Structures are given as structure tokens and as C-alpha cells.
Coordinates of N, CA and C in Angstrom, one line a residue:
M160 N 10.3 112.1 87.4 CA 11.2 111.5 86.5 C 10.6 111.0 85.2
A161 N 11.2 111.2 84.1 CA 10.6 110.7 82.9 C 10.9 109.3 82.7
D162 N 10.1 108.6 81.8 CA 10.4 107.3 81.5 C 9.9 107.1 80.0
Y163 N 10.2 105.9 79.5 CA 9.9 105.6 78.1 C 9.0 104.4 78.1
S164 N 8.1 104.3 77.1 CA 7.4 103.1 76.9 C 7.8 102.6 75.5
R165 N 8.3 101.5 75.4 CA 8.6 101.0 74.1 C 7.4 100.2 73.6
V166 N 6.9 100.6 72.4 CA 5.7 100.1 72.0 C 5.9 99.3 70.7
W167 N 5.4 98.1 70.6 CA 5.3 97.4 69.3 C 4.1 96.6 69.3
A168 N 3.8 95.9 68.3 CA 2.5 95.3 67.9 C 1.6 95.2 69.1
T169 N 1.9 94.3 70.0 CA 1.0 94.1 71.1 C 1.7 94.1 72.5
Q170 N 2.8 94.7 72.6 CA 3.6 94.6 73.8 C 4.1 96.0 74.2
T171 N 4.0 96.4 75.4 CA 4.7 97.7 75.9 C 5.6 97.3 77.1
R172 N 6.7 98.0 77.1 CA 7.6 97.9 78.2 C 8.0 99.3 78.7
R173 N 8.0 99.5 80.0 CA 8.4 100.7 80.5 C 9.8 100.8 81.0
C174 N 10.5 101.8 80.7 CA 12.0 101.9 81.1 C 12.2 103.2 81.9
S175 N 12.5 103.1 83.1 CA 12.9 104.4 83.9 C 14.4 104.3 84.2
H176 N 15.0 105.5 84.2 CA 16.5 105.5 84.3 C 16.8 106.8 85.1
P177 N 17.4 106.7 86.2 CA 17.6 107.9 87.1 C 18.8 108.8 86.6
D178 N 19.7 108.2 85.6 CA 20.9 108.9 85.3 C 20.6 110.2 84.4
R179 N 21.7 111.0 84.2 CA 21.5 112.2 83.4 C 21.6 111.9 82.0
Q180 N 22.0 110.6 81.7 CA 22.0 110.3 80.2 C 21.6 108.9 80.0
W181 N 20.8 108.7 78.9 CA 20.3 107.4 78.4 C 20.9 107.2 77.0
T182 N 21.4 106.0 76.7 CA 21.8 105.7 75.3 C 20.9 104.7 74.8
I183 N 20.6 104.8 73.4 CA 19.6 103.9 72.9 C 20.4 103.3 71.7
G184 N 20.3 102.0 71.6 CA 21.0 101.3 70.4 C 21.1 99.7 70.6
R185 N 21.9 99.2 69.8 CA 22.0 97.7 69.8 C 23.0 97.2 70.8
Q186 N 23.9 98.0 71.2 CA 25.0 97.6 72.1 C 24.5 97.1 73.4
K187 N 25.1 96.2 74.0 CA 24.7 95.6 75.2 C 24.8 96.5 76.5
D188 N 25.7 97.6 76.3 CA 25.8 98.6 77.4 C 25.0 99.8 77.2
C189 N 24.0 99.8 76.2 CA 23.0 100.9 76.1 C 22.1 100.8 77.2
S190 N 21.6 102.0 77.6 CA 20.5 102.0 78.6 C 19.2 101.4 78.0
I191 N 18.9 101.6 76.8 CA 17.7 101.0 76.2 C 18.3 100.3 75.0
I192 N 18.1 99.0 75.0 CA 18.7 98.1 73.9 C 17.6 97.8 72.9
L193 N 17.8 98.0 71.7 CA 16.8 97.7 70.6 C 17.4 96.7 69.8
R194 N 16.9 95.4 69.6 CA 17.4 94.4 68.8 C 16.7 94.6 67.4
D195 N 17.4 95.4 66.5 CA 16.9 95.6 65.2 C 18.0 96.0 64.3
R196 N 18.1 95.4 63.1 CA 19.2 95.6 62.3 C 19.3 97.0 61.7
Y197 N 18.1 97.7 61.8 CA 18.2 99.2 61.4 C 18.6 100.2 62.5
V198 N 19.0 99.6 63.6 CA 19.4 100.4 64.7 C 20.9 100.3 64.8
S199 N 21.5 101.5 64.9 CA 23.0 101.5 65.1 C 23.4 101.1 66.5
R200 N 24.8 100.7 66.7 CA 25.2 100.2 68.0 C 24.9 101.2 69.1
V201 N 25.1 102.5 68.8 CA 24.7 103.6 69.7 C 24.0 104.5 68.7
H202 N 22.7 104.5 68.8 CA 21.9 105.2 67.8 C 21.6 106.6 68.2
A203 N 21.1 106.8 69.4 CA 20.7 108.1 69.9 C 21.1 108.2 71.4
V204 N 21.1 109.4 71.9 CA 21.5 109.7 73.2 C 20.4 110.7 73.8
I205 N 20.0 110.4 75.0 CA 19.1 111.4 75.7 C 19.8 111.9 76.9
N206 N 19.9 113.2 76.9 CA 20.6 113.9 78.0 C 19.6 114.7 78.8
S207 N 19.8 114.8 80.2 CA 18.9 115.5 81.2 C 19.6 116.7 81.6
F208 N 19.0 117.9 81.6 CA 19.6 119.1 82.1 C 18.6 119.7 83.0
L209 N 19.2 120.2 84.2 CA 18.3 120.8 85.1 C 18.1 122.3 84.8
F210 N 16.9 122.7 84.7 CA 16.5 124.0 84.4 C 15.4 124.5 85.4
A211 N 15.6 125.5 86.2 CA 14.6 126.0 87.2 C 14.2 124.8 88.0
N212 N 15.1 124.0 88.5 CA 14.9 122.9 89.5 C 14.0 121.8 88.9
Q213 N 13.9 121.7 87.5 CA 13.2 120.7 86.8 C 14.1 120.1 85.7
P214 N 14.1 118.8 85.6 CA 14.9 118.2 84.5 C 14.2 118.3 83.1
L215 N 15.0 118.8 82.1 CA 14.5 118.7 80.8 C 15.3 117.7 80.0
Y216 N 14.6 117.0 79.1 CA 15.3 115.9 78.4 C 15.5 116.2 77.0
F217 N 16.6 116.1 76.4 CA 17.0 116.4 75.0 C 17.4 115.2 74.3
I218 N 17.0 114.9 73.1 CA 17.5 113.7 72.4 C 18.3 114.1 71.3
A219 N 19.5 113.4 70.9 CA 20.2 113.7 69.8 C 20.5 112.4 69.2
D220 N 20.5 112.4 67.8 CA 21.0 111.3 67.0 C 22.5 111.3 67.1
Y221 N 23.0 110.0 67.2 CA 24.4 109.8 67.5 C 25.0 109.3 66.2
H222 N 24.9 110.1 65.1 CA 25.5 109.8 63.8 C 25.1 108.5 63.3
S223 N 23.8 108.2 63.5 CA 23.3 106.8 63.0 C 23.1 106.8 61.5
R224 N 23.1 105.7 60.9 CA 22.9 105.6 59.5 C 21.5 105.9 59.1
N225 N 20.5 105.5 59.9 CA 19.1 105.6 59.5 C 18.3 106.7 60.2
G226 N 19.0 107.5 61.0 CA 18.4 108.7 61.7 C 17.5 108.4 62.8
T227 N 17.0 109.4 63.5 CA 16.1 109.4 64.5 C 14.9 110.3 64.3
L228 N 13.7 109.8 64.5 CA 12.5 110.6 64.2 C 11.9 111.1 65.6
I229 N 11.3 112.2 65.6 CA 10.5 112.7 66.7 C 9.1 113.1 66.2
N230 N 8.1 112.4 66.4 CA 6.8 112.6 65.9 C 6.8 112.6 64.4
G231 N 7.5 111.7 63.8 CA 7.6 111.5 62.4 C 8.6 112.5 61.7
L232 N 9.3 113.4 62.3 CA 10.2 114.3 61.8 C 11.7 113.9 62.1
L233 N 12.5 113.9 61.1 CA 13.8 113.5 61.2 C 14.6 114.7 62.0
I234 N 15.3 114.4 63.1 CA 16.0 115.4 63.8 C 17.4 115.6 63.3
R235 N 17.9 116.8 63.3 CA 19.1 117.1 62.8 C 20.1 117.7 64.1
H236 N 19.4 118.1 65.0 CA 20.1 118.7 66.3 C 19.5 118.2 67.5
S237 N 20.1 118.4 68.6 CA 19.5 118.0 69.9 C 18.2 118.6 70.1
T238 N 17.2 117.9 70.5 CA 15.9 118.3 70.5 C 15.2 118.1 71.8
L239 N 14.5 119.1 72.5 CA 13.8 118.9 73.7 C 12.6 118.0 73.5
L240 N 12.6 116.9 74.4 CA 11.4 116.0 74.3 C 10.2 116.5 75.2
H241 N 9.0 116.3 74.7 CA 7.9 116.7 75.4 C 7.0 115.4 75.8
H242 N 6.1 115.6 76.7 CA 5.3 114.4 77.1 C 4.6 113.9 75.9
E243 N 4.6 112.6 75.8 CA 4.0 111.8 74.8 C 4.6 112.0 73.3
D244 N 5.9 112.5 73.2 CA 6.5 112.5 71.9 C 6.8 111.1 71.6
V245 N 6.7 110.7 70.2 CA 7.0 109.5 69.8 C 8.3 109.6 69.1
I246 N 9.3 108.6 69.6 CA 10.6 108.5 69.1 C 10.8 107.4 68.2
G247 N 11.1 107.6 67.0 CA 11.2 106.5 66.0 C 12.7 106.1 65.8
I248 N 13.1 104.9 66.1 CA 14.5 104.4 65.9 C 14.4 103.1 65.4
G249 N 14.9 102.9 64.0 CA 14.8 101.7 63.4 C 13.3 101.4 63.2
R250 N 12.8 100.2 63.5 CA 11.4 99.8 63.4 C 10.6 100.0 64.7
A251 N 11.4 100.5 65.8 CA 10.7 100.7 67.1 C 10.2 102.1 67.3
L252 N 9.2 102.1 68.1 CA 8.6 103.4 68.5 C 8.7 103.4 69.9
L253 N 9.2 104.6 70.5 CA 9.4 104.8 72.0 C 8.5 106.0 72.3
V254 N 7.7 105.9 73.3 CA 6.9 107.1 73.7 C 7.4 107.7 75.0
F255 N 7.9 108.9 74.9 CA 8.3 109.7 76.0 C 7.2 110.1 76.9
Y256 N 7.3 109.7 78.2 CA 6.2 109.9 79.1 C 6.8 110.8 80.3
Y257 N 6.2 112.0 80.2 CA 6.7 113.0 81.3 C 5.6 114.0 81.5
P258 N 4.5 113.6 82.2 CA 3.3 114.5 82.3 C 3.6 115.7 83.2
E259 N 4.7 115.8 84.0 CA 4.9 116.9 85.0 C 5.7 118.0 84.3
M260 N 6.1 117.8 83.0 CA 7.0 118.7 82.3 C 6.3 120.1 82.3
F261 N 7.1 121.1 82.7 CA 6.9 122.5 82.7 C 5.8 122.8 83.9
N262 N 5.4 122.0 84.7 CA 4.4 122.3 85.7 C 4.8 123.3 86.6
E263 N 6.2 123.5 86.9 CA 6.7 124.4 88.0 C 7.5 125.5 87.4
I264 N 7.6 125.6 86.1 CA 8.5 126.6 85.4 C 7.7 127.8 85.1
D265 N 8.1 128.9 85.6 CA 7.4 130.2 85.2 C 7.6 130.5 83.8
A266 N 6.6 130.9 83.1 CA 6.6 131.2 81.6 C 7.7 132.1 81.3
S267 N 7.9 133.2 82.1 CA 8.9 134.1 81.9 C 10.3 133.6 81.9
M268 N 10.6 132.4 82.4 CA 11.9 131.8 82.4 C 12.3 131.0 81.2
L269 N 11.2 130.7 80.4 CA 11.4 130.0 79.1 C 12.4 130.6 78.2
S270 N 12.5 131.9 78.2 CA 13.4 132.6 77.3 C 14.8 132.2 77.5
Q271 N 15.1 131.9 78.8 CA 16.5 131.4 79.2 C 16.9 130.1 78.6
L272 N 15.9 129.3 78.1 CA 16.1 127.9 77.8 C 17.1 127.8 76.7
N273 N 17.1 128.7 75.8 CA 18.1 128.7 74.6 C 19.6 128.7 75.2
K274 N 19.8 129.5 76.3 CA 21.0 129.7 76.9 C 21.6 128.4 77.4
V275 N 20.9 127.4 77.8 CA 21.4 126.2 78.4 C 21.1 125.0 77.5
S276 N 20.6 125.2 76.2 CA 20.3 124.0 75.5 C 21.4 123.6 74.5
T277 N 22.6 124.0 74.8 CA 23.7 123.6 73.9 C 23.5 123.9 72.4
S278 N 23.1 125.1 72.2 CA 22.8 125.7 70.8 C 21.9 124.6 70.0
S279 N 20.9 124.1 70.7 CA 20.1 123.2 69.9 C 18.7 123.9 69.6
V280 N 18.0 123.1 68.7 CA 16.6 123.6 68.5 C 15.8 123.4 69.8
P281 N 15.2 124.4 70.5 CA 14.6 124.2 71.7 C 13.5 123.2 71.8
W282 N 12.6 123.1 70.8 CA 11.7 122.0 70.8 C 11.0 122.0 69.4
V283 N 10.4 120.8 69.2 CA 9.8 120.6 67.9 C 8.3 120.4 68.3
G284 N 7.4 121.1 67.4 CA 6.0 120.8 67.7 C 5.2 122.0 68.0

């Protein structure tokens, strides 16, 4: 299972979530709450899709005013997250931690990824 580390000046907090969807924002019912005026009420959404018996995690900006960054790049479409990707939302940085990613997927099956990725950019990086 993937998790996030929220990193700021001297503090790190780990968040694990078993659901198929995480919401990130200021709202109290978000899975990951960021108390920052530069963060929208629901800023971004992370969805999990099962591919070859392994979950893949895609992040999408939820029409926020200030956008969502992955490794310093502004995302425009749903984007596949990789191990140690840095997600920038407002003034917060979240590190996606998923070292088992692609360990059990045969490389010949990766061409099918576009078919299940909801017409998104398959990955950045």
C-alpha cells in the first residue's frame, strides 16, 4: 500500500489510507487536510486503479486556483505517481512513498496502461 509523508521545515507525518481515493485540501472531510490559505477546499484527488493485480495511483488537480505540482511541474491531467514523487500543494510538500511499484508487473503489460488510465498522461519523469 502506498502512503504519503507530509514534509515541512522540521516535521514529517506519514499518512496511509486503504481506500481507492484520497482527497487533499482544507475541508475537514478530506483524507489529507492541509491548513494553508493557498490550498483549495478540495485541491487534488488521488485515485487507485488495479492493474495486473497491483494498485497504481493517479493524482489529478481538482480545479484548484493555485494548481498541483509533481516534482516541480504543474499537472494538467491525471498523472501516475511514482515512488518518491514530490507533490506540491500550496506551501506543503508531500512525498509519495511506494517502493513496491511495478515490482510484479511484466514489462510487456505496460503498453496496456493507457487503456485503463482514463485518457491521462501515463506518467511524468
